[in-house]
Amino acid sequence: MALTKQKKKFNRRLPVIIEKGKDGFYIVECPLFEGCYTQGKTIDEAIKNIREVIDMILEEKEAQKIIKNYNPQEISLHTITV
């Protein structure tokens, strides 16, 4: 009988930024983790893909520490014109 490694499940709300690219794809990133981004043809697909990327990142102990200590009181996104 093979043993399977259980993934540690985190129940945290994480910030993600979604922006529509010039090619029509939605680019999504999680600013908590360096290099954590992906894309999708739709917003739903982009969100599904970023969940998969975050799951892979959370296999690393350092990422688990980041998410364990992450507890923002308020998140705000603004755009500015320069």
C-alpha positions in Angstrom: 0.0 0.0 0.0 1.5 3.3 -1.0 1.4 6.2 1.4 0.3 9.5 0.0 1.6 12.8 1.4 -1.3 15.0 2.5 -1.1 18.6 1.5 -1.4 21.1 4.3 -4.6 23.1 3.8 -4.6 26.8 4.5 -7.8 28.6 4.9 -6.6 32.1 4.1 -7.9 34.9 1.9 -5.0 36.1 -0.3 -4.8 39.2 -2.5 -4.6 38.7 -6.2 -4.4 41.3 -9.0 -6.1 40.6 -12.3 -5.5 42.7 -15.3 -6.7 42.2 -18.9 -3.7 42.0 -21.3 -3.6 43.4 -24.8 -4.0 39.9 -26.2 -7.3 39.5 -24.4 -6.0 37.1 -21.7 -6.4 37.8 -18.0 -3.1 38.0 -16.2 -3.3 37.3 -12.5 -0.6 37.6 -9.8 -0.4 37.1 -6.0 1.9 39.8 -4.7 2.7 37.9 -1.5 5.0 35.5 -3.4 7.7 36.6 -5.9 7.1 35.3 -9.4 3.6 34.1 -8.5 1.6 34.8 -11.7 -0.3 33.1 -14.5 -3.0 33.8 -17.0 -6.3 32.6 -18.4 -8.7 33.2 -21.3 -11.4 34.1 -18.7 -11.3 35.5 -15.2 -12.5 32.2 -13.9 -9.7 30.3 -15.7 -7.1 32.8 -14.4 -8.3 32.4 -10.8 -8.3 28.6 -11.2 -4.7 28.8 -12.6 -3.4 31.1 -9.8 -4.9 28.7 -7.2 -2.8 25.9 -8.8 0.3 28.1 -8.8 -0.2 29.1 -5.2 -0.7 25.4 -4.2 2.7 24.6 -5.8 4.4 27.5 -4.1 3.0 26.4 -0.7 4.9 23.2 -0.9 7.9 25.3 0.2 8.4 25.8 3.9 9.3 29.5 3.5 6.0 30.2 1.6 4.1 28.4 4.4 5.7 30.8 6.9 4.6 33.8 4.8 1.0 32.7 4.6 0.9 31.6 8.2 1.8 35.1 9.4 -0.3 36.9 6.8 -3.3 38.5 8.4 -4.1 41.9 6.9 -6.7 44.1 8.4 -7.4 46.0 5.2 -6.5 45.7 1.5 -7.0 48.4 -1.0 -6.1 48.7 -4.7 -5.9 52.0 -6.4 -4.9 53.2 -9.9 -3.2 56.5 -10.5 -2.5 58.5 -13.6 1.1 59.5 -14.2 
